Amino acid sequence: MTLRVQILKQKFSQSLGLPFKELLPSSVIEQALSELKIRYYRRLFDPIVTLWAFLSQVLDTDKSCDNAVSKVIAYLAGQGVEIPSTDTSAYCQARVRLPEKLLENLFIQVAQNIEDKVTTEHLWCGRNVKVIDGSTVSMPDTMENQKAYPQPKSQKDGYGFPIAKIGVMFSLATGIVIAVCIDVLNTHDIELARKLYKFLNPLDILLGDRAFCAYADLISIKKLDCDAVFRKHQARPTSMREGKIVGDCDKLVIWYKPQRCPKGLSKDEFDALPQTVNVREIYYYIVIPGFRTQRVSLITTLLDATTYSTLEIV
């Protein structure tokens, strides 16, 4: 058993296209297992082999468990050792045994290792850009999942799968996911975003779509010594007469505090907001032959038009 595990670990760590050797070596996984005091039996699919096989499965075109187990068998076939069964049950049970906390800790460590490799040449105008977005994921239809992440009310009982809402922050320079938060389906993207702001570092720039372009959030991001570039929310009217022009299709404007407290903010948080905030509004046109011309408006707290030109932001 030990020999087969050693063969698989060596094969996985040297597999092309999977940078386990540099970013997720067995020593890192073993250290995480030790820190969490996770004990496991000496079996073919130990946590290290299972995790590597699982990641390989996710990244493969054929994402079936049969394909994942076939890879393991193929690796062992050329080494003259005992070949395991083609039954996928042992591998599937090993995946279920992987502790969620272990995956979370390894996720954070890998993200940090990649972020540490970022140099000045990878930055935008000398600053790190973080991108934020929201999406949904479906999960196995179990009682536990249905209770924690109910499916849409429009879905008939007994049909469909539990669905969770996820918020993600990733690095524009590396593409690596830095932080994830998970909640129920009816959670608004901006509620998830507010849980992710703590992962911003000073001088970061947060990039997002119109769902995140809210008055309170622009102020929260500025308080973290960061800046934001968001697509303008559709509820915000555009007035060409207001503001100070700083370039072509580029002007400085003053936003005023909303009259009513928006959802997601307590009364105390709303009362603490300043009465105004200075922002920069940039708009440009997307012209594609055969399609209707589309105008895109951006809102940013990057007020220095010399350092952050209109074209650079666009």
Coordinates of C-alpha atoms in Angstrom, one line a residue, residues 286-293:
I286 CA -19.1 49.9 -27.6
V287 CA -19.6 49.8 -31.4
I288 CA -19.8 46.3 -33.0
P289 CA -20.9 46.1 -36.7
G290 CA -24.4 44.6 -36.9
F291 CA -25.3 45.3 -33.2
R292 CA -26.9 48.3 -31.5
T293 CA -24.3 50.7 -30.1

